[in-house]
Amino acid sequence: MSGLDLRILEGTPWLAAAGLLLAAWLAWLVAGRIGVRILARLAEASPTHWDDAMLQHRVPQRLAGMVPALVLLGGMAYVDGLPELVRIVVRNVSFAWLAIAATLVVGGALDGLNTLYERHAGNARERPIKGYLQLLKIVFWIVAVILVVAALINRSPLVLLTGLGAMTAVLLLVFKDTLLSLVASLQIASNDMLRVGDWIEMPSQGADGDVIDISLHTVKVQNWDKTISTIPTHRMISESFRNWRGMTESGGRRIKRALLLDQTSVRFLDEEHRTTNLGRFRAYITDYLRAHPRVNQDMTLMVRQLDPTPHGLPMQVYCFSADVGWVPYENLAGDIFDHLLAVLPEFGLRIYQQPGSGDVTAAMDGLAAAASIPRKA
């Protein structure tokens, strides 16, 4: 019986090779559809989170992509009679396929690790690891490319590695941005210069908003108009930007605004003590801010005069709100200056305002009335 079997297989290597290809395709089909579904159900039933992250980044599907290459590599040993060139081509292509599929699996696993870290690590916003994981992915892809090229040209990877020395200048040119971004990422992380969620301003890049992502090559900022600015990571080191995190963490947001007073309205209130209405108004503002419940009393609070200008005498309010939120901050600043503008006439002071069309019209009406000359409509 064994002799009959040998005679049947003898002279049919191409049929055996076709059967091997069919087996590889069937193995991929079973692993990609049935195996992945089984793993998905197991992950849903599991109380752990790492398997959910792996599913989210399609690690099981990528593992299924390795199965056909493994079947071909293992099955070629049992197919005799094929030309040596065909065996080498199938083996090398299968190995290259396996290297690429394995790198995809590693990349998905690293993405899953980053997802786990961002969801469950308490300091994920302060210490993101996405840039480091992306660097690892680049290293794995470099190794995979070397293995794939070596397999396709049927040479040892060591031969390619020895030739890399002569290509150092070319590699440095190709990976210049990656190297710059790597150095920038290390400096940003070590100096705690930037975190996800920070409000930054970078006028040179047109960015003004919250940082939503920090990766090896780019920093993404969602501006206040909901547009997204993408900034190369190395620009965060080579160019200046303003980070408002210190304001957020301090518990106070600065209010620094001035009223422009008409200097001709300043006068003495008390001939004996020579007290001025301007001094009384300044003291009133200070007391008003000291008693305001929404003003931070633990931070600098003062009312001061600035240098007189042709546009009036600036009376500046300098204090900090107790709520650093944008809307509460603007509401507080508006309430303070609404009150000051309303109470200003009680001190005999006036706001300086350049004449507008209404002022000119009123003046002309006054002159016309005084001269008893009717104006034309």
Short mmCIF file of C-alpha atoms in Angstrom, two decimals:
data_model
loop_
_atom_site.label_atom_id
_atom_site.label_comp_id
_atom_site.label_asym_id
_atom_site.label_seq_id
_atom_site.Cartn_x
_atom_site.Cartn_y
_atom_site.Cartn_z
CA MET A 1 0.00 0.00 0.00
CA SER A 2 2.84 2.37 0.81
CA GLY A 3 4.41 1.68 -2.57
CA LEU A 4 1.12 2.59 -4.26
CA ASP A 5 0.98 5.84 -2.30
CA LEU A 6 4.49 6.76 -3.37
CA ARG A 7 3.64 6.07 -7.00
CA ILE A 8 0.58 8.31 -6.72
CA LEU A 9 2.63 11.20 -5.24
CA GLU A 10 5.58 10.64 -7.50
CA GLY A 11 5.68 13.18 -10.33
CA THR A 12 2.96 15.40 -8.87
CA PRO A 13 4.94 18.09 -6.95
CA TRP A 14 2.95 20.92 -8.54
CA LEU A 15 -0.30 19.34 -7.41
CA ALA A 16 1.12 19.04 -3.90
CA ALA A 17 2.21 22.68 -4.04
CA ALA A 18 -1.29 23.71 -5.11
CA GLY A 19 -2.70 21.71 -2.23
CA LEU A 20 -0.31 23.47 0.14
CA LEU A 21 -1.47 26.87 -1.12
CA LEU A 22 -5.07 25.79 -0.65
CA ALA A 23 -4.28 24.62 2.89
CA ALA A 24 -2.64 27.99 3.65
CA TRP A 25 -5.70 29.85 2.37
CA LEU A 26 -8.07 27.64 4.38
CA ALA A 27 -5.93 28.09 7.50
CA TRP A 28 -6.08 31.87 7.07
CA LEU A 29 -9.84 31.68 6.56
CA VAL A 30 -10.38 29.61 9.69
CA ALA A 31 -8.04 31.73 11.81
CA GLY A 32 -9.38 35.04 10.49
CA ARG A 33 -13.06 34.25 10.86
CA ILE A 34 -13.56 31.53 13.42
CA GLY A 35 -10.47 32.05 15.57
CA VAL A 36 -10.93 35.82 15.80
CA ARG A 37 -14.59 35.43 16.79
CA ILE A 38 -13.68 32.97 19.52
CA LEU A 39 -11.04 35.34 20.89
CA ALA A 40 -13.50 38.24 20.75
CA ARG A 41 -16.05 36.33 22.82
CA LEU A 42 -13.42 35.30 25.33
CA ALA A 43 -12.33 38.92 25.64
CA GLU A 44 -15.90 40.07 26.22
CA ALA A 45 -16.33 37.51 28.99
CA SER A 46 -13.00 38.35 30.60
CA PRO A 47 -12.90 40.96 33.40
CA THR A 48 -9.47 42.18 32.31
CA HIS A 49 -8.91 45.18 30.04
CA TRP A 50 -5.76 44.29 28.11
CA ASP A 51 -7.60 41.85 25.83
CA ASP A 52 -10.17 44.53 24.96
CA ALA A 53 -7.35 46.88 23.98
CA MET A 54 -5.79 44.18 21.79
CA LEU A 55 -9.13 43.61 20.06
CA GLN A 56 -9.59 47.33 19.54
CA HIS A 57 -6.30 47.48 17.63
CA ARG A 58 -7.01 44.30 15.63
CA VAL A 59 -4.20 42.21 17.08
CA PRO A 60 -6.08 38.88 16.58
CA GLN A 61 -6.73 39.72 12.92
CA ARG A 62 -3.06 40.50 12.45
CA LEU A 63 -2.10 37.25 14.15
CA ALA A 64 -4.34 35.43 11.69
CA GLY A 65 -2.29 37.01 8.91
CA MET A 66 0.76 35.08 10.12
CA VAL A 67 -0.92 31.68 9.76
CA PRO A 68 -0.63 31.27 5.93
CA ALA A 69 3.07 32.10 6.03
CA LEU A 70 3.65 29.56 8.80
CA VAL A 71 1.73 26.90 6.85
CA LEU A 72 3.77 27.55 3.71
CA LEU A 73 7.08 27.55 5.58
CA GLY A 74 6.24 24.33 7.40
CA GLY A 75 4.60 22.58 4.45
CA MET A 76 7.37 23.14 1.93
CA ALA A 77 9.48 20.56 3.78
CA TYR A 78 6.96 17.87 2.79
CA VAL A 79 6.71 18.80 -0.89
CA ASP A 80 9.42 17.01 -2.91
CA GLY A 81 10.25 17.32 -6.55
CA LEU A 82 9.83 21.08 -6.95
CA PRO A 83 12.65 22.99 -8.68
CA GLU A 84 15.07 24.44 -6.17
CA LEU A 85 14.44 27.97 -7.45
CA VAL A 86 10.70 27.61 -6.79
CA ARG A 87 11.34 26.29 -3.29
CA ILE A 88 13.66 29.21 -2.53
CA VAL A 89 11.20 31.78 -3.88
CA VAL A 90 8.26 30.33 -1.93
CA ARG A 91 10.31 30.04 1.24
CA ASN A 92 11.74 33.57 1.02
CA VAL A 93 8.43 35.19 0.11
CA SER A 94 6.75 33.34 2.99
CA PHE A 95 9.47 34.51 5.36
CA ALA A 96 9.08 38.11 4.17
CA TRP A 97 5.31 37.79 4.62
CA LEU A 98 5.82 36.44 8.13
CA ALA A 99 8.19 39.30 9.03
CA ILE A 100 5.68 41.93 7.89
CA ALA A 101 2.75 40.20 9.62
CA ALA A 102 4.72 39.85 12.86
CA THR A 103 5.65 43.53 12.76
CA LEU A 104 2.00 44.44 12.30
CA VAL A 105 1.17 42.31 15.35
CA VAL A 106 3.83 44.05 17.42
CA GLY A 107 2.60 47.46 16.24
CA GLY A 108 -0.97 46.63 17.20
CA ALA A 109 0.15 45.33 20.59
CA LEU A 110 2.10 48.56 21.23
CA ASP A 111 -0.95 50.63 20.28
CA GLY A 112 -3.01 48.51 22.66
CA LEU A 113 -0.45 49.10 25.41
CA ASN A 114 -0.71 52.85 24.84
CA THR A 115 -4.50 52.66 25.03
CA LEU A 116 -4.30 50.76 28.33
CA TYR A 117 -1.85 53.31 29.71
CA GLU A 118 -4.00 56.28 28.71
CA ARG A 119 -7.16 54.74 30.20
CA HIS A 120 -5.86 53.37 33.47
CA ALA A 121 -2.60 55.13 34.38
CA GLY A 122 -3.10 58.01 36.76
CA ASN A 123 -0.29 60.09 35.28
CA ALA A 124 -1.02 59.33 31.61
CA ARG A 125 -1.74 62.97 30.79
CA GLU A 126 1.42 64.16 32.50
CA ARG A 127 3.69 61.39 31.21
CA PRO A 128 2.49 60.17 27.79
CA ILE A 129 4.37 57.18 26.34
CA LYS A 130 2.97 57.36 22.82
CA GLY A 131 6.15 58.88 21.41
CA TYR A 132 8.36 56.16 22.89
CA LEU A 133 6.08 53.41 21.59
CA GLN A 134 6.13 54.97 18.14
CA LEU A 135 9.92 54.94 18.28
CA LEU A 136 9.82 51.24 19.13
CA LYS A 137 7.52 50.66 16.15
CA ILE A 138 10.00 52.42 13.89
CA VAL A 139 12.81 50.18 15.20
CA PHE A 140 10.73 47.06 14.57
CA TRP A 141 9.87 48.22 11.07
CA ILE A 142 13.52 48.91 10.29
CA VAL A 143 14.38 45.36 11.38
CA ALA A 144 11.45 44.01 9.36
CA VAL A 145 12.52 45.88 6.23
CA ILE A 146 16.05 44.50 6.57
CA LEU A 147 14.69 40.96 6.96
CA VAL A 148 12.28 41.34 4.03
CA VAL A 149 14.91 42.73 1.68
CA ALA A 150 17.40 40.07 2.74
CA ALA A 151 14.81 37.34 2.13
CA LEU A 152 13.77 38.66 -1.27
CA ILE A 153 17.34 38.91 -2.55
CA ASN A 154 18.28 35.62 -0.84
CA ARG A 155 21.08 37.13 1.21
CA SER A 156 21.94 37.11 4.88
CA PRO A 157 20.67 40.12 6.87
CA LEU A 158 24.23 40.57 8.10
CA VAL A 159 25.28 41.43 4.56
CA LEU A 160 22.78 44.27 4.52
CA LEU A 161 23.83 45.45 7.97
CA THR A 162 27.46 45.71 6.90
CA GLY A 163 26.35 47.90 4.02
CA LEU A 164 24.42 50.24 6.29
CA GLY A 165 27.62 51.92 7.40
CA ALA A 166 28.15 53.29 3.92
CA MET A 167 24.55 54.52 3.90
CA THR A 168 24.74 56.37 7.23
CA ALA A 169 24.59 59.81 5.63
CA VAL A 170 21.59 58.80 3.54
CA LEU A 171 19.84 57.30 6.57
CA LEU A 172 20.48 60.43 8.63
CA LEU A 173 18.96 62.51 5.86
CA VAL A 174 15.94 60.23 5.55
CA PHE A 175 15.34 60.01 9.30
CA LYS A 176 16.30 63.61 10.10
CA ASP A 177 12.81 64.62 11.21
CA THR A 178 12.44 61.43 13.23
CA LEU A 179 15.70 62.04 15.08
CA LEU A 180 14.80 65.67 15.75
CA SER A 181 11.37 64.62 16.98
CA LEU A 182 12.90 61.95 19.21
CA VAL A 183 15.21 64.46 20.89
CA ALA A 184 12.33 66.93 21.24
CA SER A 185 10.06 64.26 22.75
CA LEU A 186 12.71 63.36 25.32
CA GLN A 187 13.18 67.01 26.29
CA ILE A 188 9.44 67.64 26.48
CA ALA A 189 8.92 64.59 28.69
CA SER A 190 11.94 65.14 30.95
CA ASN A 191 11.21 68.85 31.49
CA ASP A 192 7.43 68.39 31.70
CA MET A 193 6.98 71.13 29.12
CA LEU A 194 3.76 69.86 27.60
CA ARG A 195 0.88 67.58 28.53
CA VAL A 196 -2.32 66.47 26.88
CA GLY A 197 -5.00 68.91 27.99
CA ASP A 198 -2.69 71.93 28.30
CA TRP A 199 -3.84 75.22 26.81
CA ILE A 200 -1.02 76.59 24.68
CA GLU A 201 -0.52 79.57 22.39
CA MET A 202 1.94 79.31 19.49
CA PRO A 203 1.40 82.24 17.11
CA SER A 204 4.09 81.07 14.68
CA GLN A 205 2.04 77.92 14.01
CA GLY A 206 -1.39 79.54 14.31
CA ALA A 207 -2.19 77.42 17.37
CA ASP A 208 -4.28 78.62 20.31
CA GLY A 209 -6.16 75.92 22.18
CA ASP A 210 -5.94 72.60 24.02
CA VAL A 211 -3.35 69.91 23.30
CA ILE A 212 -5.25 66.75 22.32
CA ASP A 213 -2.40 64.47 21.23
CA ILE A 214 1.38 64.23 21.62
CA SER A 215 3.12 61.74 19.36
CA LEU A 216 6.68 61.21 18.18
CA HIS A 217 6.36 63.40 15.11
CA THR A 218 3.45 65.76 15.78
CA VAL A 219 1.58 67.65 18.48
CA LYS A 220 -2.12 68.23 17.77
CA VAL A 221 -3.85 71.30 19.17
CA GLN A 222 -7.60 71.84 19.01
CA ASN A 223 -8.07 75.58 18.63
CA TRP A 224 -10.97 77.45 20.19
CA ASP A 225 -12.75 77.57 16.82
CA LYS A 226 -12.58 73.73 16.83
CA THR A 227 -9.99 73.58 14.05
CA ILE A 228 -6.94 71.34 14.52
CA SER A 229 -3.37 72.62 14.29
CA THR A 230 -0.72 69.95 13.68
CA ILE A 231 2.73 71.05 14.83
CA PRO A 232 5.98 69.10 14.27
CA THR A 233 7.22 67.99 17.68
CA HIS A 234 10.70 69.44 17.18
CA ARG A 235 9.14 72.89 16.66
CA MET A 236 8.06 72.82 20.32
CA ILE A 237 11.76 73.02 21.20
CA SER A 238 13.09 75.30 18.47
CA GLU A 239 10.26 77.86 18.72
CA SER A 240 8.61 79.54 21.68
CA PHE A 241 5.09 78.86 22.89
CA ARG A 242 3.03 79.88 25.91
CA ASN A 243 1.63 77.21 28.20
CA TRP A 244 -1.27 78.29 30.41
CA ARG A 245 -1.03 75.25 32.69
CA GLY A 246 0.53 77.33 35.46
CA MET A 247 -2.54 79.57 35.51
CA THR A 248 -4.84 76.56 35.72
CA GLU A 249 -2.89 74.95 38.55
CA SER A 250 -2.48 78.18 40.53
CA GLY A 251 -6.20 78.54 41.16
CA GLY A 252 -6.42 82.11 39.89
CA ARG A 253 -6.73 83.84 36.52
CA ARG A 254 -5.47 87.37 36.16
CA ILE A 255 -7.74 90.33 35.47
CA LYS A 256 -5.71 93.26 34.19
CA ARG A 257 -7.91 95.97 32.73
CA ALA A 258 -8.03 99.73 32.97
CA LEU A 259 -10.62 102.48 32.97
CA LEU A 260 -9.62 105.57 30.97
CA LEU A 261 -10.73 108.53 33.08
CA ASP A 262 -11.23 112.08 31.92
CA GLN A 263 -8.48 113.99 33.73
CA THR A 264 -10.50 117.22 33.77
CA SER A 265 -13.02 115.55 36.09
CA VAL A 266 -10.43 115.04 38.87
CA ARG A 267 -10.98 117.49 41.79
CA PHE A 268 -10.59 117.95 45.52
CA LEU A 269 -13.38 116.78 47.80
CA ASP A 270 -12.03 118.12 51.07
CA GLU A 271 -10.24 121.46 51.20
CA GLU A 272 -8.84 120.70 54.65
CA HIS A 273 -7.29 117.31 53.89
CA ARG A 274 -7.08 117.87 50.14
CA THR A 275 -8.68 114.50 49.41
CA THR A 276 -9.44 113.91 45.74
CA ASN A 277 -12.36 112.12 44.19
CA LEU A 278 -9.85 110.01 42.26
CA GLY A 279 -8.19 108.82 45.49
CA ARG A 280 -11.58 108.00 47.00
CA PHE A 281 -12.52 106.07 43.88
CA ARG A 282 -9.27 104.11 43.98
CA ALA A 283 -9.86 103.20 47.64
CA TYR A 284 -13.45 102.23 46.85
CA ILE A 285 -12.33 99.86 44.09
CA THR A 286 -9.83 98.21 46.44
CA ASP A 287 -12.45 97.67 49.15
CA TYR A 288 -14.93 96.42 46.57
CA LEU A 289 -12.47 93.82 45.28
CA ARG A 290 -11.49 92.79 48.81
CA ALA A 291 -15.12 92.06 49.60
CA HIS A 292 -15.93 90.30 46.34
CA PRO A 293 -16.47 86.54 46.90
CA ARG A 294 -15.33 85.56 43.40
CA VAL A 295 -11.98 87.38 43.60
CA ASN A 296 -9.02 85.31 44.82
CA GLN A 297 -7.91 87.00 48.04
CA ASP A 298 -4.69 84.99 48.33
CA MET A 299 -3.13 86.45 45.20
CA THR A 300 -2.00 89.93 44.20
CA LEU A 301 -4.76 92.53 44.34
CA MET A 302 -4.18 96.21 43.65
CA VAL A 303 -5.59 99.27 41.93
CA ARG A 304 -3.06 101.61 40.38
CA GLN A 305 -2.74 104.64 38.15
CA LEU A 306 -0.74 104.33 34.97
CA ASP A 307 0.99 107.14 33.12
CA PRO A 308 -1.45 109.72 31.76
CA THR A 309 -2.04 109.48 28.03
CA PRO A 310 -3.72 111.69 25.41
CA HIS A 311 -6.64 109.27 25.70
CA GLY A 312 -7.19 109.72 29.43
CA LEU A 313 -5.81 108.63 32.78
CA PRO A 314 -5.67 104.80 33.03
CA MET A 315 -6.94 103.42 36.34
CA GLN A 316 -5.90 99.77 36.25
CA VAL A 317 -7.55 96.93 38.15
CA TYR A 318 -5.10 94.09 38.85
CA CYS A 319 -6.48 91.00 40.57
CA PHE A 320 -7.16 87.30 40.08
CA SER A 321 -10.43 85.43 39.75
CA ALA A 322 -11.09 82.47 42.03
CA ASP A 323 -12.42 80.40 39.11
CA VAL A 324 -9.99 79.80 36.23
CA GLY A 325 -12.72 78.73 33.79
CA TRP A 326 -13.05 80.96 30.76
CA VAL A 327 -16.77 81.73 31.10
CA PRO A 328 -16.72 82.41 34.88
CA TYR A 329 -13.60 84.55 34.39
CA GLU A 330 -15.19 86.72 31.70
CA ASN A 331 -18.40 87.01 33.72
CA LEU A 332 -16.48 88.21 36.77
CA ALA A 333 -14.45 90.76 34.80
CA GLY A 334 -17.63 92.04 33.16
CA ASP A 335 -19.46 92.31 36.49
CA ILE A 336 -16.59 94.25 38.08
CA PHE A 337 -16.33 96.81 35.32
CA ASP A 338 -20.10 97.08 34.91
CA HIS A 339 -20.25 98.10 38.55
CA LEU A 340 -17.32 100.51 38.31
CA LEU A 341 -18.74 102.25 35.25
CA ALA A 342 -22.10 102.62 36.98
CA VAL A 343 -20.66 103.98 40.23
CA LEU A 344 -18.16 106.32 38.58
CA PRO A 345 -20.49 109.38 38.41
CA GLU A 346 -21.05 109.12 42.18
CA PHE A 347 -17.44 110.27 42.58
CA GLY A 348 -17.77 113.09 40.06
CA LEU A 349 -15.53 111.30 37.56
CA ARG A 350 -16.06 110.75 33.88
CA ILE A 351 -14.85 108.16 31.41
CA TYR A 352 -12.73 109.61 28.62
CA GLN A 353 -14.31 108.94 25.25
CA GLN A 354 -13.41 110.37 21.88
CA PRO A 355 -16.26 112.34 20.29
CA GLY A 356 -18.53 110.29 18.08
CA SER A 357 -21.16 111.25 15.54
CA GLY A 358 -23.78 111.59 18.27
CA ASP A 359 -21.56 113.97 20.25
CA VAL A 360 -20.93 116.13 17.19
CA THR A 361 -24.63 116.25 16.38
CA ALA A 362 -25.50 117.22 19.95
CA ALA A 363 -22.84 119.96 19.94
CA MET A 364 -24.13 121.39 16.68
CA ASP A 365 -27.68 121.33 18.00
CA GLY A 366 -26.51 123.17 21.09
CA LEU A 367 -24.74 125.82 19.05
CA ALA A 368 -27.71 126.20 16.78
CA ALA A 369 -30.05 126.59 19.71
CA ALA A 370 -27.76 129.12 21.35
CA ALA A 371 -27.56 131.19 18.18
CA SER A 372 -31.28 130.74 17.50
CA ILE A 373 -30.43 129.58 13.98
CA PRO A 374 -32.69 126.78 12.77
CA ARG A 375 -30.82 123.89 11.25
CA LYS A 376 -31.82 122.32 7.98
CA ALA A 377 -33.11 118.77 8.29
#
